Every structure is written in structure tokens, then in C-alpha cells.
Amino acid sequence: MRSLPPYSPDLNPIENLFATLNALLRKAAPRTVDALWTDIGRLLDCFTSDECLRYFASSGHVKT
């Protein structure tokens, strides 16, 4: 049996993006489920492709 390597959220780019998204959602403070979904869509649209590339680069997955 082989053991899996330990999990490291620092090496998973989506964890960093979700942390940023969660901080922005807390700041937006939606009060209803509909407002939450609207804010999620609006905030996800704010992440540019360059910003997403930086998340991958900071985790060591992409060389820039």
C-alpha cells in the first residue's frame, strides 16, 4: 500500500482563490440566498486571467 503525500493547501491554487473570494463575500455581506448567488457571480467575474495565472505561479505549478 502506498501512502498519499500530505495535503498542502499552499500548493493548491484554488484554495488561495477561494480564500480571496470568501473575504470579498464577507465584505459584500449578502443578506439573502439570491443576493449571495448574485454576489458570487459578480465577484468571480472580477478575477482576471492574469490574476488566476498568478495563483498558479505562486503555487509553483506554472513558470512565468
mmCIF file of C-alpha atoms in Angstrom:
data_model
loop_
_atom_site.group_PDB
_atom_site.id
_atom_site.type_symbol
_atom_site.label_atom_id
_atom_site.label_comp_id
_atom_site.label_asym_id
_atom_site.label_seq_id
_atom_site.Cartn_x
_atom_site.Cartn_y
_atom_site.Cartn_z
ATOM 1 C CA MET A 1 0.000 0.000 0.000
ATOM 2 C CA ARG A 2 1.266 3.467 -0.882
ATOM 3 C CA SER A 3 0.673 6.485 1.295
ATOM 4 C CA LEU A 4 -0.529 9.705 -0.242
ATOM 5 C CA PRO A 5 1.635 12.770 0.300
ATOM 6 C CA PRO A 6 0.409 15.193 2.957
ATOM 7 C CA TYR A 7 -2.128 17.725 1.754
ATOM 8 C CA SER A 8 -0.839 21.259 1.443
ATOM 9 C CA PRO A 9 -3.392 24.000 0.705
ATOM 10 C CA ASP A 10 -0.472 26.331 -0.073
ATOM 11 C CA LEU A 11 0.260 24.248 -3.174
ATOM 12 C CA ASN A 12 -3.352 24.197 -4.361
ATOM 13 C CA PRO A 13 -4.133 27.372 -6.346
ATOM 14 C CA ILE A 14 -7.909 27.061 -5.930
ATOM 15 C CA GLU A 15 -7.530 27.320 -2.133
ATOM 16 C CA ASN A 16 -5.962 30.770 -2.499
ATOM 17 C CA LEU A 17 -8.651 31.897 -4.933
ATOM 18 C CA PHE A 18 -11.413 30.632 -2.614
ATOM 19 C CA ALA A 19 -9.814 32.443 0.339
ATOM 20 C CA THR A 20 -9.870 35.688 -1.642
ATOM 21 C CA LEU A 21 -13.444 35.048 -2.805
ATOM 22 C CA ASN A 22 -14.572 34.327 0.774
ATOM 23 C CA ALA A 23 -13.006 37.566 2.017
ATOM 24 C CA LEU A 24 -14.768 39.529 -0.731
ATOM 25 C CA LEU A 25 -18.085 37.809 0.063
ATOM 26 C CA ARG A 26 -17.749 38.656 3.756
ATOM 27 C CA LYS A 27 -17.146 42.275 2.761
ATOM 28 C CA ALA A 28 -20.201 42.267 0.436
ATOM 29 C CA ALA A 29 -22.335 40.746 3.238
ATOM 30 C CA PRO A 30 -25.273 39.458 1.157
ATOM 31 C CA ARG A 31 -28.449 39.033 3.236
ATOM 32 C CA THR A 32 -30.401 36.598 1.056
ATOM 33 C CA VAL A 33 -29.589 33.479 -0.950
ATOM 34 C CA ASP A 34 -30.400 35.321 -4.179
ATOM 35 C CA ALA A 35 -28.067 38.161 -3.198
ATOM 36 C CA LEU A 36 -25.375 35.608 -2.331
ATOM 37 C CA TRP A 37 -25.561 34.000 -5.788
ATOM 38 C CA THR A 38 -25.570 37.408 -7.461
ATOM 39 C CA ASP A 39 -22.503 38.480 -5.478
ATOM 40 C CA ILE A 40 -20.674 35.209 -6.206
ATOM 41 C CA GLY A 41 -21.214 35.683 -9.945
ATOM 42 C CA ARG A 42 -20.211 39.331 -9.825
ATOM 43 C CA LEU A 43 -17.091 38.638 -7.768
ATOM 44 C CA LEU A 44 -15.967 35.675 -9.878
ATOM 45 C CA ASP A 45 -16.144 37.935 -12.923
ATOM 46 C CA CYS A 46 -13.639 40.234 -11.185
ATOM 47 C CA PHE A 47 -10.888 37.579 -11.279
ATOM 48 C CA THR A 48 -8.850 38.231 -14.419
ATOM 49 C CA SER A 49 -6.939 35.543 -16.285
ATOM 50 C CA ASP A 50 -3.679 37.228 -15.225
ATOM 51 C CA GLU A 51 -4.709 37.042 -11.579
ATOM 52 C CA CYS A 52 -5.590 33.350 -11.932
ATOM 53 C CA LEU A 53 -2.217 32.723 -13.577
ATOM 54 C CA ARG A 54 -0.523 34.373 -10.588
ATOM 55 C CA TYR A 55 -2.329 31.920 -8.256
ATOM 56 C CA PHE A 56 -0.875 29.028 -10.252
ATOM 57 C CA ALA A 57 2.575 30.624 -10.439
ATOM 58 C CA SER A 58 2.687 31.282 -6.681
ATOM 59 C CA SER A 59 1.966 27.606 -6.006
ATOM 60 C CA GLY A 60 4.808 26.516 -8.302
ATOM 61 C CA HIS A 61 2.595 24.970 -11.000
ATOM 62 C CA VAL A 62 3.479 27.470 -13.747
ATOM 63 C CA LYS A 63 6.710 29.244 -14.527
ATOM 64 C CA THR A 64 6.182 32.875 -15.545
#
